[in-house]
Coordinates of N, CA and C in Angstrom, one line a residue:
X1 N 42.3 26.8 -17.7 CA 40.9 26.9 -17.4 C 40.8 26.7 -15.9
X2 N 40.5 27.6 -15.4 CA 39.7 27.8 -13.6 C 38.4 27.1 -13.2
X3 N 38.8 26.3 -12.6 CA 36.9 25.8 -12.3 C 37.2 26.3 -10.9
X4 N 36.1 26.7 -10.6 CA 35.3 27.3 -9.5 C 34.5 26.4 -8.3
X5 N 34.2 26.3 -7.2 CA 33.0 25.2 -6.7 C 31.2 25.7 -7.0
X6 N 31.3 26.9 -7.8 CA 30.1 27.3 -8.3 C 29.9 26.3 -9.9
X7 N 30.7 26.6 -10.6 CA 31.0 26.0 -11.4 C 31.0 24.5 -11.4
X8 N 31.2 23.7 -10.9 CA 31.5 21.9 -10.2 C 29.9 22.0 -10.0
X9 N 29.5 22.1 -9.0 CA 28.4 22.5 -8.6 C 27.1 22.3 -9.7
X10 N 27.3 23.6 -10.6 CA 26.5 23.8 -11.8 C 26.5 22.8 -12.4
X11 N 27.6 22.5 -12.7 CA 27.7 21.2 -13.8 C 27.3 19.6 -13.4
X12 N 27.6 19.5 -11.7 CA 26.8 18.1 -11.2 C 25.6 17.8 -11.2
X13 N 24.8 19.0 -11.3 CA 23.3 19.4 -11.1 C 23.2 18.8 -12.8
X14 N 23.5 19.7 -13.4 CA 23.3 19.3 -14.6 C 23.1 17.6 -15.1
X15 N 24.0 17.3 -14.7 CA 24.8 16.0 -14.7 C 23.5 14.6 -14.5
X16 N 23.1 15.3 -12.8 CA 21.8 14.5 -12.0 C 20.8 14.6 -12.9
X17 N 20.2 15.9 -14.1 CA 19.4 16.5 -14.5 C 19.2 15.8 -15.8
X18 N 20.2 15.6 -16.5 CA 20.2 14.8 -17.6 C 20.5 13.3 -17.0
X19 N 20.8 13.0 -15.8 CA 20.4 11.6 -15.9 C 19.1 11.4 -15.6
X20 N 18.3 12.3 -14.5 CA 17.0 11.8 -15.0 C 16.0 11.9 -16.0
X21 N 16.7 12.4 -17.2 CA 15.8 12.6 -18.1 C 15.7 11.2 -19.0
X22 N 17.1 10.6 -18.7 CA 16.9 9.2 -19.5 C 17.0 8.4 -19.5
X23 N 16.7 8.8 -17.4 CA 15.9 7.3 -16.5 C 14.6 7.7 -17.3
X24 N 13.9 8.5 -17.2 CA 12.6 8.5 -17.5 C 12.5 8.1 -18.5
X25 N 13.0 8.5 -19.7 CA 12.8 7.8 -20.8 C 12.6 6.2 -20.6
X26 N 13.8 5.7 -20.0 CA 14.0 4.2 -19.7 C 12.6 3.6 -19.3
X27 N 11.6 4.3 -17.9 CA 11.4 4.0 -17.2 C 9.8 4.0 -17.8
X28 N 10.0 4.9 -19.1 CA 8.2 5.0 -19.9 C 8.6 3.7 -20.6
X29 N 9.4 3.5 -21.0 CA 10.1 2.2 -22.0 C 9.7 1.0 -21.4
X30 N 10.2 1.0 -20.4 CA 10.3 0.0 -19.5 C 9.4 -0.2 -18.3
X31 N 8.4 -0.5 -18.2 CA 7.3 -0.7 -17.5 C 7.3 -1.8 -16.5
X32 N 7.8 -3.0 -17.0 CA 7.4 -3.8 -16.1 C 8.4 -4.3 -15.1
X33 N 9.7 -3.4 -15.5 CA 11.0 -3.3 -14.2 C 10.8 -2.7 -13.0
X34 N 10.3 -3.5 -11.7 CA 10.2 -1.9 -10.6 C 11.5 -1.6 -10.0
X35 N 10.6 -0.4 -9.7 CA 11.8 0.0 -8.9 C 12.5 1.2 -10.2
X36 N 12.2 1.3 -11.5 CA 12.8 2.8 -11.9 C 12.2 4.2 -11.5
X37 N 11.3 3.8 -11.2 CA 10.5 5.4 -11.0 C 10.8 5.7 -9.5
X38 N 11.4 5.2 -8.6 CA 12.2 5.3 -7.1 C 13.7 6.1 -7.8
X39 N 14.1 5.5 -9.1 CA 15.7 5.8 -9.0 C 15.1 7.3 -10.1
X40 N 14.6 7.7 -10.9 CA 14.2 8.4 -11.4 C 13.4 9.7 -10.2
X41 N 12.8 9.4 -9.3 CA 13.0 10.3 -8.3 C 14.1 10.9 -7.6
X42 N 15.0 10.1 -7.4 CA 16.3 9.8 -6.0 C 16.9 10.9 -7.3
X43 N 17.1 10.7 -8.3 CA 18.2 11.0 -9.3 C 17.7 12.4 -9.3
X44 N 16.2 13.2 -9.6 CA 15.9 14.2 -9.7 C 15.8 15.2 -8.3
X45 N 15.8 14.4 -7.3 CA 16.3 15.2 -6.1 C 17.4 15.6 -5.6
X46 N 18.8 14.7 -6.3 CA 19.7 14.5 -6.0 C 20.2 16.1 -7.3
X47 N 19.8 16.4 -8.3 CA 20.2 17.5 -8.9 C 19.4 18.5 -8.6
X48 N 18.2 18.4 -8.1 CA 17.6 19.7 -7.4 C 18.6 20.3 -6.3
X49 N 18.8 19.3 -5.4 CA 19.4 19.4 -4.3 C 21.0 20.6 -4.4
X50 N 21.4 19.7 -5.2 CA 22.6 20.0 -5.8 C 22.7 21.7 -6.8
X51 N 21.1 21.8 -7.3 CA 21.2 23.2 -8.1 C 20.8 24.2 -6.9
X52 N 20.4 23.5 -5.7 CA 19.7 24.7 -4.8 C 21.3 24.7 -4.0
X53 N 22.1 24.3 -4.1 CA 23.5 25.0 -3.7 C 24.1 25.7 -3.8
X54 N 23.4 26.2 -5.2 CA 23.9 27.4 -5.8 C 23.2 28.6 -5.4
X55 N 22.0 28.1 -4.6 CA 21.9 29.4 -3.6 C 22.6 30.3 -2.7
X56 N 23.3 29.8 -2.6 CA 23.9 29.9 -1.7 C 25.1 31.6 -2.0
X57 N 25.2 31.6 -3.1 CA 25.7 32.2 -3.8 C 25.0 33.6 -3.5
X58 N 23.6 33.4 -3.8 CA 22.4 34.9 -3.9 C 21.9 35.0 -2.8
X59 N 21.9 36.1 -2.5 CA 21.7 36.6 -1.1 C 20.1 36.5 -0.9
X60 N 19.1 37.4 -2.1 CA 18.0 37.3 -1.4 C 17.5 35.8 -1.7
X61 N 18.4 34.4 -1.9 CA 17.7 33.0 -1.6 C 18.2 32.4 -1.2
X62 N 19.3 32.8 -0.1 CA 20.4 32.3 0.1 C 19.5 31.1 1.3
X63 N 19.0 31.2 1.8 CA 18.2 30.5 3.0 C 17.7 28.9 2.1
X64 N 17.1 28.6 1.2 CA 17.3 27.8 0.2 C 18.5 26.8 0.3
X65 N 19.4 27.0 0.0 CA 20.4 26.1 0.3 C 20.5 25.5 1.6
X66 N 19.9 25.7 3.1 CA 19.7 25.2 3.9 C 19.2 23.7 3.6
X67 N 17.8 23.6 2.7 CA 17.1 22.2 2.2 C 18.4 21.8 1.1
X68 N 19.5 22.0 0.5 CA 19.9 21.5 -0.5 C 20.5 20.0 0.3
X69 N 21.4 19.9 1.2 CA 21.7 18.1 1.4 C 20.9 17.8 1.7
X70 N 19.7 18.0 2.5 CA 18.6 17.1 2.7 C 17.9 16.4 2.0
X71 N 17.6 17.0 0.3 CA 17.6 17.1 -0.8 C 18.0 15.9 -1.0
X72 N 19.5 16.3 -1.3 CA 20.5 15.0 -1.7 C 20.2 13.9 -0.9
X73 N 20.6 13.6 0.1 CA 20.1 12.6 0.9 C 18.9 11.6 1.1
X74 N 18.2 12.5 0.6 CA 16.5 11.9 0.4 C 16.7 11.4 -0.8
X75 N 17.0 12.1 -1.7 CA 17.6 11.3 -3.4 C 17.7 9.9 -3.1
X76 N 19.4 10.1 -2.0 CA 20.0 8.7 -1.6 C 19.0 7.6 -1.7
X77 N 18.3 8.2 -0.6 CA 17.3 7.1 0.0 C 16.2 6.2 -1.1
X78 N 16.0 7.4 -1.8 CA 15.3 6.8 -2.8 C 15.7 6.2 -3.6
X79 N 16.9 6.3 -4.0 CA 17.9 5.4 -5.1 C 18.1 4.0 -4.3
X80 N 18.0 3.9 -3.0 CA 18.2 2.8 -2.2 C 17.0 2.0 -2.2
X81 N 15.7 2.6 -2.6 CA 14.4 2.1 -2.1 C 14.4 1.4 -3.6
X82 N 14.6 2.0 -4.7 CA 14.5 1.2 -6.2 C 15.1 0.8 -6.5
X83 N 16.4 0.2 -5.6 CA 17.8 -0.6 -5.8 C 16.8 -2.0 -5.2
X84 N 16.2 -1.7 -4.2 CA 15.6 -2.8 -3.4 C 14.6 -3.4 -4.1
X85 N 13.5 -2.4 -5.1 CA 12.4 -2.8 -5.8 C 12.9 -3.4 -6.5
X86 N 13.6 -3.1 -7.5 CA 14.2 -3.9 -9.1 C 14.9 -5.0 -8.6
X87 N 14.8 -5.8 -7.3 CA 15.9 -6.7 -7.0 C 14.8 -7.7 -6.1
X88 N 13.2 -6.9 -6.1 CA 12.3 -7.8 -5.6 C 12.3 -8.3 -4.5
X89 N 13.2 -6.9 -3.5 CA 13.4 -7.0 -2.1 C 12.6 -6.2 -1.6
X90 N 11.7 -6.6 -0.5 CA 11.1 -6.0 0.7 C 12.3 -5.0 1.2
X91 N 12.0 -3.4 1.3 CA 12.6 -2.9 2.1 C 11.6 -2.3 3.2
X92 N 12.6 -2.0 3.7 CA 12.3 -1.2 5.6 C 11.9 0.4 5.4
X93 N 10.9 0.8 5.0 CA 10.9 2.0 4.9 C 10.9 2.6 6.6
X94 N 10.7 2.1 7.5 CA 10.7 2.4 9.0 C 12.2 2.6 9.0
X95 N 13.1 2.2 8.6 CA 14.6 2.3 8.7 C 15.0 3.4 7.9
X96 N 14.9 3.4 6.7 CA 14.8 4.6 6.2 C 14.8 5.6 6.5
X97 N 13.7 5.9 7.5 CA 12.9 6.8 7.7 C 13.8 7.8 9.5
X98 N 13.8 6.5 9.9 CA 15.0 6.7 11.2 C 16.1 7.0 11.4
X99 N 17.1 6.4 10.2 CA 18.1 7.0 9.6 C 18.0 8.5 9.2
X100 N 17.1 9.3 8.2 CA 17.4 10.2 7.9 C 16.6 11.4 8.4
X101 N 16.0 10.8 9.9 CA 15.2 11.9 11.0 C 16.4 11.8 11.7
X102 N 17.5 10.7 12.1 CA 18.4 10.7 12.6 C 19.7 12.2 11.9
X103 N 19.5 11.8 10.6 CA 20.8 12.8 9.9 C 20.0 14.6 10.0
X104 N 18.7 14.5 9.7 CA 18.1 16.0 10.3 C 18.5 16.7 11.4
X105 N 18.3 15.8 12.6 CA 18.3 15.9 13.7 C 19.6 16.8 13.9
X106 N 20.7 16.1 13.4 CA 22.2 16.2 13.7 C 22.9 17.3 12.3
X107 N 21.9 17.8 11.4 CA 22.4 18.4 10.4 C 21.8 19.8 10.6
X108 N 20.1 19.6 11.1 CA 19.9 21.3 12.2 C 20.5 21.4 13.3
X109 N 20.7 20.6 14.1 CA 21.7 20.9 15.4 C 22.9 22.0 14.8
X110 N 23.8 21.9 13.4 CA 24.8 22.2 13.4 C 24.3 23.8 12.6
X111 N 23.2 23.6 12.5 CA 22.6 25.3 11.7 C 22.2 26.2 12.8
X112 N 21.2 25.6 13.7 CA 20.4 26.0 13.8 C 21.2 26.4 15.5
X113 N 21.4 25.4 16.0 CA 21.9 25.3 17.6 C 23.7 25.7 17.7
X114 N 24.3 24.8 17.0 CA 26.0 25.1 16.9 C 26.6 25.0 15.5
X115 N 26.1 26.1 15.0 CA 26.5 26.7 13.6 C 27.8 26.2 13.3
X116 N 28.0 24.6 12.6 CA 29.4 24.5 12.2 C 29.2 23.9 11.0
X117 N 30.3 24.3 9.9 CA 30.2 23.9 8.6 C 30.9 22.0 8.5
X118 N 31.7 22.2 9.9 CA 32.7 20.8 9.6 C 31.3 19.7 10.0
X119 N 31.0 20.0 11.2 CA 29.6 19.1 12.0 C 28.5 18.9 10.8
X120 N 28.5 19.9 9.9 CA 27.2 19.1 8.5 C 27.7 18.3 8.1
X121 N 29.2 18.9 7.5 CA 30.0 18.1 6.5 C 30.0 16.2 7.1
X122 N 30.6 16.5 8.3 CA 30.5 15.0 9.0 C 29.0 13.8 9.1
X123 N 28.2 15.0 9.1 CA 26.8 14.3 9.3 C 26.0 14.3 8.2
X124 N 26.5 15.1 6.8 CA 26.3 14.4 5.5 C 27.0 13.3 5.1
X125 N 28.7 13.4 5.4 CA 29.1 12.0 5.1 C 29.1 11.1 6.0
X126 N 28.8 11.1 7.1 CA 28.3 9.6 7.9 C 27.0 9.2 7.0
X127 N 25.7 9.9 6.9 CA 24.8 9.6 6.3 C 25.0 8.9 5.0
X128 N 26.0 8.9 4.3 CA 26.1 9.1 2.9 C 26.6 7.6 3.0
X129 N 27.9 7.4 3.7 CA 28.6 6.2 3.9 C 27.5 5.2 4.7
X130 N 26.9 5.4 5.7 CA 25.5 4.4 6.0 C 24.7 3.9 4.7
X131 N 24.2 5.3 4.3 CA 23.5 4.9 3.1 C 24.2 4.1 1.5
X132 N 25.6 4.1 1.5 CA 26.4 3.1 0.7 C 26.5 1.7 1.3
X133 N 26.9 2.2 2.3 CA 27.0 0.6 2.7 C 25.4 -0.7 2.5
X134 N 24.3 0.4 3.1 CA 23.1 -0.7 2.7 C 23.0 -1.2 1.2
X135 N 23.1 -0.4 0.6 CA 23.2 -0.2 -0.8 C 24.2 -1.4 -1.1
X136 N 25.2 -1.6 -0.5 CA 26.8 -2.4 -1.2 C 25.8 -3.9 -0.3
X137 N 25.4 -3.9 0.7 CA 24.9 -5.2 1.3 C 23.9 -5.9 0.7
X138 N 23.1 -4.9 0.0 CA 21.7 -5.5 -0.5 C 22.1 -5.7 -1.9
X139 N 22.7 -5.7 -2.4 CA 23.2 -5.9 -3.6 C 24.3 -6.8 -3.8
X140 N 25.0 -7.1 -3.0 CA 25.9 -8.4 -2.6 C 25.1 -9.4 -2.1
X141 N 23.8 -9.5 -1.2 CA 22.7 -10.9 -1.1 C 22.5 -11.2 -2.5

C-alpha cells in the first residue's frame, strides 16, 4: 500500500474532524469545565486548515491553501487559550496575538516578497515549537 502526502493529509483532516465532533459532544455534556469550547474550536481549525491543503492539489482553488497554516496555527493558539481556561489561568491574549502577527508577518514575507517553501516551513515550525513550549510551561506550574 502507497500512501501519498494527499492521502496523510486527507486522513489528518479527518482525524482533527472527528475529534472535534467529540470534543463537542464532551463539551454539550460538560458545561461547567471552561476552556472546552476554545479546544473544540482550535481542534476544528486545525482540520479545516489541514483539509484546505488539499487545495493545493486543484488549480482553480489552489490560492486557498495560502490560509491553510495560518488556519493551523490559529487552531494552536486556541488549544493554548482552553488549556489556560480549564486550568483557571489568566492568559495573555496580547501575547498571543503578537506571536502570531509575528508568524504572518514572516510566513507572507516568504509568499508574497521571497517565495520560499523552506522559509514557511521554518516559520511554521518556529511558531509551532513556541507555541509547545507555552503550552509544556503552563501546564508544568
Amino acid at each position: 500500500m502507497k500512501f501519498d502526502i494527499s492521502t496523510i493529509v486527507f486522513f489528518t483532516s479527518m482525524m482533527f474532524l472527528a475529534l472535534t465532533l467529540i470534543l463537542f459532544v464532551e463539551y454539550k455534556i460538560n458545561k461547567t469545565d471552561k476552556g472546552l469550547g476554545w479546544w473544540v474550536v482550535g481542534t476544528l481549525m486545525q482540520g479545516v486548515g489541514f483539509f484546505l491543503m488539499l487545495a493545493l492539489t486543484i488549480r482553480p482553488i489552489r490560492m486557498l491553501s495560502i490560509f491553510a497554516n495560518p488556519i493551523v496555527c490559529a487552531g494552536q493558539i486556541a488549544i493554548n487559550i482552553g488549556i489556560l481556561r480549564f486550568l483557571e489561568r489568566k492568559e495573555r491574549i496580547s501575547t498571543q496575538i503578537v506571536i502570531f502577527a509575528l508568524f504572518l508577518a514572516v510566513y507572507n514575507y516568504f509568499i508574497f516578497i521571497k517565495l520560499s517553501i523552506s522559509g514557511r516551513t521554518v516559520a511554521i515550525s518556529v511558531f509551532m515549537i513556541v507555541n509547545a513550549i507555552q503550552i509544556a510551561v503552563n501546564l508544568l506550574r
